[in-house]
Amino acid sequence: MKSKVRISADDKIVVLTGAGISAESGLRTFRDHNGLWDQYKIEEVATPQAFSNNPELVWEFYKLRYDQLGQVFPNPGHLALVELELRIKDNFTLITQNVDGLHGIAGNKNILEIHGSLREIICINCRTKFKFTEIDMGGKIPLCLKCGGNLRPDVVWFGEIPYYLDKIDALLSTADYFLVVGTSGSVYPAAQFLQISKQYGAYTVGVNFDKPDNLVYLDEFHQGKSGEILPQLIDIWLGEHE
Ligand code: OAD
Ligand code: ZN
């Protein structure tokens, strides 16, 4: 493997991840063959309208996600990003579209979960937040422990505004390197971060199993599984072998 990147402690790196980085942990992606959107329609389970029209169906979809959540663990791709953060500390930011919380469990600290997290559940009535492990998922719709209102996963649905967009704009404008991993580059606004960082002058690197939709904005592309590629790539970046 070859890469032009060598990291020093004052380089600013922004990483963007998507479902592909968690594939080797055993979580299905959305748009790959047999992905989640083959089985469910986005508009029926991942929009605010869906939740007001048919919360049972939305919860049917999310209960399957919660069943898996307790059984999955970070893979070598996640761990490689921890090594990178340990080296450059506050100059590292990890933006993730994933709601599985695996980056935090792996040990990354500076994480922006722009689509929220399945690990938090929020009451649509009184806005109290709970850890997913506190909630009884036995009924058709899990209910708030405080007020009895309907609960929903604290994730961003289509038609809702992702978190941290202001902060991200500032980060993209100052990044020296932008690394994008395991995302098809098809969901906005995240799909645009690559192009924006490149226009601001970052050197851009992609790691993905398939060619992403926004390939033209990558200075370097490493095709394959992130759990295999990232550990080697980041070793090279940190000067641990050539
Ligand atoms: P997608 O399912 O659209 O794309 C996953 C990408 O990961 C594909 O391009 C695969 O080629 C790649 N991939 C699969 N296995 C991989 C592996 N082992 N290593 C590296 N890459 C691999 O998922 P996202 O781009 O994350 O939003 O989807 C973005 C958003 O769309 C999600 O956050 C979710 C979804 O609808 C909401 O729910 C709001
Ligand atoms: Zn409540």
Short mmCIF file of C-alpha atoms and ligand atoms in Angstrom, two decimals:
data_model
loop_
_atom_site.label_atom_id
_atom_site.label_comp_id
_atom_site.label_asym_id
_atom_site.label_seq_id
_atom_site.Cartn_x
_atom_site.Cartn_y
_atom_site.Cartn_z
CA MET A 1 0.00 0.00 0.00
CA LYS A 2 1.19 3.51 -0.83
CA SER A 3 0.12 6.84 0.61
CA LYS A 4 1.57 10.33 0.30
CA VAL A 5 0.38 11.25 3.78
CA ARG A 6 2.75 11.59 6.77
CA ILE A 7 1.20 13.03 9.89
CA SER A 8 2.88 15.37 12.33
CA ALA A 9 1.37 16.41 15.65
CA ASP A 10 0.17 19.81 14.47
CA ASP A 11 -1.68 18.53 11.38
CA LYS A 12 -5.44 18.90 11.57
CA ILE A 13 -7.36 15.83 10.45
CA VAL A 14 -11.07 15.46 9.94
CA VAL A 15 -12.45 11.94 9.43
CA LEU A 16 -15.94 11.13 8.14
CA THR A 17 -17.28 7.61 8.57
CA GLY A 18 -20.40 5.76 7.43
CA ALA A 19 -21.99 2.35 7.78
CA GLY A 20 -19.15 0.59 5.92
CA ILE A 21 -16.73 0.98 8.84
CA SER A 22 -19.10 -1.06 11.03
CA ALA A 23 -19.77 -3.75 8.41
CA GLU A 24 -16.92 -5.92 9.70
CA SER A 25 -18.41 -5.68 13.20
CA GLY A 26 -21.46 -7.45 11.80
CA LEU A 27 -23.81 -4.51 11.19
CA ARG A 28 -25.53 -4.24 7.86
CA THR A 29 -25.04 -1.14 5.73
CA PHE A 30 -27.97 0.70 4.13
CA ARG A 31 -27.41 0.61 0.40
CA ASP A 32 -25.24 -2.44 -0.29
CA HIS A 33 -26.82 -5.60 -1.67
CA ASN A 34 -29.06 -6.94 1.09
CA GLY A 35 -28.70 -3.61 2.91
CA LEU A 36 -31.29 -2.25 5.32
CA TRP A 37 -33.01 -0.15 2.65
CA ASP A 38 -33.67 -3.33 0.59
CA GLN A 39 -35.88 -4.57 3.40
CA TYR A 40 -37.52 -1.39 4.65
CA LYS A 41 -38.60 1.75 2.88
CA ILE A 42 -36.82 4.83 4.20
CA GLU A 43 -40.03 6.87 4.19
CA GLU A 44 -41.86 4.23 6.27
CA VAL A 45 -39.33 3.88 9.09
CA ALA A 46 -36.91 6.81 9.09
CA THR A 47 -38.91 10.02 8.87
CA PRO A 48 -40.85 12.05 11.47
CA GLN A 49 -44.03 11.52 9.40
CA ALA A 50 -43.56 7.75 9.59
CA PHE A 51 -43.31 7.97 13.37
CA SER A 52 -46.52 9.96 13.71
CA ASN A 53 -48.39 7.75 11.20
CA ASN A 54 -47.17 4.33 12.26
CA PRO A 55 -44.88 4.30 15.31
CA GLU A 56 -45.29 0.50 15.65
CA LEU A 57 -43.64 -0.10 12.27
CA VAL A 58 -40.86 2.38 13.04
CA TRP A 59 -40.22 0.56 16.33
CA GLU A 60 -40.30 -2.84 14.59
CA PHE A 61 -37.37 -1.62 12.48
CA TYR A 62 -35.49 -0.10 15.42
CA LYS A 63 -36.02 -3.07 17.74
CA LEU A 64 -34.06 -5.15 15.24
CA ARG A 65 -31.29 -2.55 15.43
CA TYR A 66 -31.34 -2.66 19.25
CA ASP A 67 -31.23 -6.46 19.28
CA GLN A 68 -27.94 -6.27 17.39
CA LEU A 69 -26.47 -3.34 19.27
CA GLY A 70 -25.68 -5.26 22.44
CA GLN A 71 -23.83 -7.92 20.44
CA VAL A 72 -21.45 -5.91 18.29
CA PHE A 73 -17.97 -4.63 19.02
CA PRO A 74 -15.44 -2.34 17.35
CA ASN A 75 -13.27 -3.86 14.62
CA PRO A 76 -9.67 -3.03 13.56
CA GLY A 77 -10.91 -0.13 11.41
CA HIS A 78 -12.40 1.61 14.44
CA LEU A 79 -9.27 0.89 16.48
CA ALA A 80 -6.96 2.38 13.85
CA LEU A 81 -8.82 5.69 14.21
CA VAL A 82 -8.16 5.58 17.96
CA GLU A 83 -4.41 5.32 17.26
CA LEU A 84 -4.65 8.35 15.02
CA GLU A 85 -6.45 10.43 17.67
CA LEU A 86 -3.97 9.38 20.36
CA ARG A 87 -1.15 10.79 18.22
CA ILE A 88 -2.60 14.16 17.25
CA LYS A 89 -5.08 14.63 20.12
CA ASP A 90 -7.21 17.79 19.75
CA ASN A 91 -6.25 18.18 16.09
CA PHE A 92 -8.36 15.09 15.35
CA THR A 93 -12.11 15.20 14.78
CA LEU A 94 -14.26 12.24 13.85
CA ILE A 95 -17.57 13.01 12.17
CA THR A 96 -19.75 9.93 11.92
CA GLN A 97 -23.07 9.25 10.23
CA ASN A 98 -23.30 6.03 12.24
CA VAL A 99 -25.72 5.68 15.11
CA ASP A 100 -24.17 2.50 16.56
CA GLY A 101 -21.83 4.23 19.04
CA LEU A 102 -18.93 1.93 18.14
CA HIS A 103 -16.38 4.74 17.73
CA GLY A 104 -16.93 5.78 21.34
CA ILE A 105 -16.69 2.21 22.57
CA ALA A 106 -13.45 1.79 20.60
CA GLY A 107 -12.02 4.75 22.52
CA ASN A 108 -12.24 7.81 20.27
CA LYS A 109 -13.05 10.98 22.20
CA ASN A 110 -13.58 13.82 19.78
CA ILE A 111 -16.62 12.42 17.96
CA LEU A 112 -19.49 14.28 16.31
CA GLU A 113 -22.41 11.90 15.82
CA ILE A 114 -24.25 13.97 13.23
CA HIS A 115 -27.14 11.49 12.94
CA GLY A 116 -27.42 11.04 16.71
CA SER A 117 -27.11 7.70 18.50
CA LEU A 118 -29.25 4.63 19.04
CA ARG A 119 -27.72 4.42 22.50
CA GLU A 120 -29.90 7.33 23.62
CA ILE A 121 -33.68 7.23 23.59
CA ILE A 122 -35.76 10.38 23.97
CA CYS A 123 -39.37 11.04 25.01
CA ILE A 124 -41.24 12.99 22.32
CA ASN A 125 -43.46 14.46 25.06
CA CYS A 126 -41.19 15.61 27.93
CA ARG A 127 -37.81 15.32 26.04
CA THR A 128 -36.19 13.29 28.85
CA LYS A 129 -33.32 11.17 27.56
CA PHE A 130 -32.64 7.58 28.63
CA LYS A 131 -29.87 5.07 27.96
CA PHE A 132 -31.17 2.35 25.66
CA THR A 133 -30.34 -0.26 28.30
CA GLU A 134 -32.81 1.39 30.73
CA ILE A 135 -35.78 0.93 28.42
CA ASP A 136 -38.16 -2.01 28.25
CA MET A 137 -38.56 -2.87 24.58
CA GLY A 138 -41.21 -5.50 25.22
CA GLY A 139 -44.28 -3.51 24.16
CA LYS A 140 -45.09 -2.33 20.64
CA ILE A 141 -43.94 1.19 21.44
CA PRO A 142 -41.53 1.74 24.35
CA LEU A 143 -42.88 4.34 26.80
CA CYS A 144 -41.27 7.11 28.84
CA LEU A 145 -40.42 6.13 32.43
CA LYS A 146 -41.34 9.64 33.59
CA CYS A 147 -44.50 10.67 31.74
CA GLY A 148 -45.64 7.61 29.77
CA GLY A 149 -45.19 9.39 26.42
CA ASN A 150 -43.91 7.66 23.29
CA LEU A 151 -40.17 7.20 23.15
CA ARG A 152 -38.05 7.39 20.00
CA PRO A 153 -34.39 6.69 19.31
CA ASP A 154 -32.37 9.92 19.51
CA VAL A 155 -31.36 9.67 15.87
CA VAL A 156 -31.75 12.12 13.01
CA TRP A 157 -34.33 11.02 10.47
CA PHE A 158 -34.71 12.10 6.86
CA GLY A 159 -36.28 15.54 6.88
CA GLU A 160 -34.58 16.45 10.19
CA ILE A 161 -31.46 18.56 10.52
CA PRO A 162 -28.21 16.77 11.37
CA TYR A 163 -26.36 17.87 14.51
CA TYR A 164 -23.17 20.01 14.65
CA LEU A 165 -23.36 21.49 11.13
CA ASP A 166 -22.02 24.91 12.22
CA LYS A 167 -19.07 23.38 13.99
CA ILE A 168 -18.34 21.18 10.98
CA ASP A 169 -18.17 24.11 8.60
CA ALA A 170 -15.39 25.62 10.68
CA LEU A 171 -13.55 22.29 10.87
CA LEU A 172 -13.67 21.71 7.12
CA SER A 173 -12.19 25.10 6.40
CA THR A 174 -9.07 24.42 8.47
CA ALA A 175 -8.41 20.71 7.87
CA ASP A 176 -5.04 19.67 6.44
CA TYR A 177 -6.33 16.16 5.73
CA PHE A 178 -9.83 14.81 5.19
CA LEU A 179 -10.29 11.04 5.43
CA VAL A 180 -13.58 9.47 4.41
CA VAL A 181 -14.35 5.83 5.26
CA GLY A 182 -17.21 3.42 4.51
CA THR A 183 -19.82 5.75 3.12
CA SER A 184 -21.52 5.70 -0.27
CA GLY A 185 -21.39 9.50 -0.44
CA SER A 186 -25.06 9.67 -1.33
CA VAL A 187 -26.71 11.26 1.71
CA TYR A 188 -26.53 15.03 2.11
CA PRO A 189 -25.23 17.10 3.76
CA ALA A 190 -22.50 14.61 4.80
CA ALA A 191 -21.80 13.68 1.18
CA GLN A 192 -20.71 17.25 0.57
CA PHE A 193 -18.11 17.48 3.35
CA LEU A 194 -15.46 15.87 1.14
CA GLN A 195 -15.90 18.36 -1.67
CA ILE A 196 -15.99 21.31 0.74
CA SER A 197 -12.80 20.29 2.55
CA LYS A 198 -11.05 19.78 -0.78
CA GLN A 199 -12.11 23.21 -1.99
CA TYR A 200 -10.68 24.67 1.22
CA GLY A 201 -7.37 22.97 0.43
CA ALA A 202 -7.34 19.71 2.41
CA TYR A 203 -5.60 16.63 1.00
CA THR A 204 -8.40 14.07 0.69
CA VAL A 205 -8.22 10.31 1.17
CA GLY A 206 -10.97 7.69 0.81
CA VAL A 207 -11.23 4.08 2.02
CA ASN A 208 -14.27 2.19 0.75
CA PHE A 209 -15.32 -1.21 -0.50
CA ASP A 210 -17.03 0.19 -3.60
CA LYS A 211 -16.21 3.39 -5.43
CA PRO A 212 -18.17 6.15 -3.66
CA ASP A 213 -20.40 8.56 -5.60
CA ASN A 214 -18.06 11.49 -4.88
CA LEU A 215 -14.83 9.73 -5.94
CA VAL A 216 -13.70 12.66 -8.09
CA TYR A 217 -12.92 14.73 -5.00
CA LEU A 218 -10.45 12.20 -3.59
CA ASP A 219 -6.71 12.76 -3.97
CA GLU A 220 -6.10 9.15 -2.88
CA PHE A 221 -8.51 6.21 -2.93
CA HIS A 222 -7.87 2.85 -1.25
CA GLN A 223 -10.43 0.29 -2.31
CA GLY A 224 -11.27 -2.57 0.05
CA LYS A 225 -12.39 -3.33 3.58
CA SER A 226 -11.70 -0.64 6.16
CA GLY A 227 -10.83 -3.22 8.85
CA GLU A 228 -7.96 -4.39 6.64
CA ILE A 229 -6.87 -1.12 5.03
CA LEU A 230 -7.10 1.43 7.86
CA PRO A 231 -4.63 -0.24 10.27
CA GLN A 232 -1.96 -0.39 7.53
CA LEU A 233 -2.73 3.06 6.19
CA ILE A 234 -2.58 4.73 9.58
CA ASP A 235 0.67 2.94 10.43
CA ILE A 236 2.15 4.50 7.31
CA TRP A 237 0.71 7.93 8.18
CA LEU A 238 2.23 7.74 11.65
CA GLY A 239 5.59 6.64 10.22
CA GLU A 240 5.46 3.22 11.85
CA HIS A 241 6.39 1.42 8.65
CA GLU A 242 6.78 2.35 5.02
P1 OAD B 1 -24.38 3.20 2.77
O1 OAD B 1 -25.02 1.88 3.01
O2 OAD B 1 -25.04 4.15 1.84
O3 OAD B 1 -22.90 2.97 2.21
C1 OAD B 1 -22.01 2.08 2.83
C2 OAD B 1 -20.70 2.09 2.05
O4 OAD B 1 -19.77 1.30 2.77
C3 OAD B 1 -20.79 1.51 0.64
O5 OAD B 1 -20.23 2.43 -0.29
C4 OAD B 1 -19.95 0.23 0.71
O6 OAD B 1 -19.19 0.00 -0.47
C5 OAD B 1 -19.03 0.51 1.86
N1 OAD B 1 -18.60 -0.69 2.60
C6 OAD B 1 -19.27 -1.83 2.85
N2 OAD B 1 -18.54 -2.69 3.58
C7 OAD B 1 -17.35 -2.06 3.80
C8 OAD B 1 -16.15 -2.41 4.51
N3 OAD B 1 -16.02 -3.57 5.13
N4 OAD B 1 -15.15 -1.50 4.50
C9 OAD B 1 -15.27 -0.30 3.86
N5 OAD B 1 -16.36 0.07 3.20
C10 OAD B 1 -17.38 -0.78 3.17
O7 OAD B 1 -24.14 3.85 4.21
P2 OAD B 1 -23.83 5.37 4.59
O8 OAD B 1 -23.06 6.05 3.53
O9 OAD B 1 -23.31 5.38 5.98
O10 OAD B 1 -28.96 7.92 7.44
O11 OAD B 1 -25.30 5.96 4.61
C11 OAD B 1 -25.47 7.30 4.99
C12 OAD B 1 -26.78 7.49 5.70
O12 OAD B 1 -27.85 6.94 4.93
C13 OAD B 1 -26.91 6.76 7.04
O13 OAD B 1 -26.37 7.49 8.10
C14 OAD B 1 -28.39 6.62 7.19
C15 OAD B 1 -28.68 6.15 5.80
O14 OAD B 1 -29.94 6.25 5.30
C16 OAD B 1 -30.07 8.06 8.18
O15 OAD B 1 -30.68 7.11 8.66
C17 OAD B 1 -30.51 9.49 8.37
ZN ZN B 2 -41.67 11.69 28.92
#
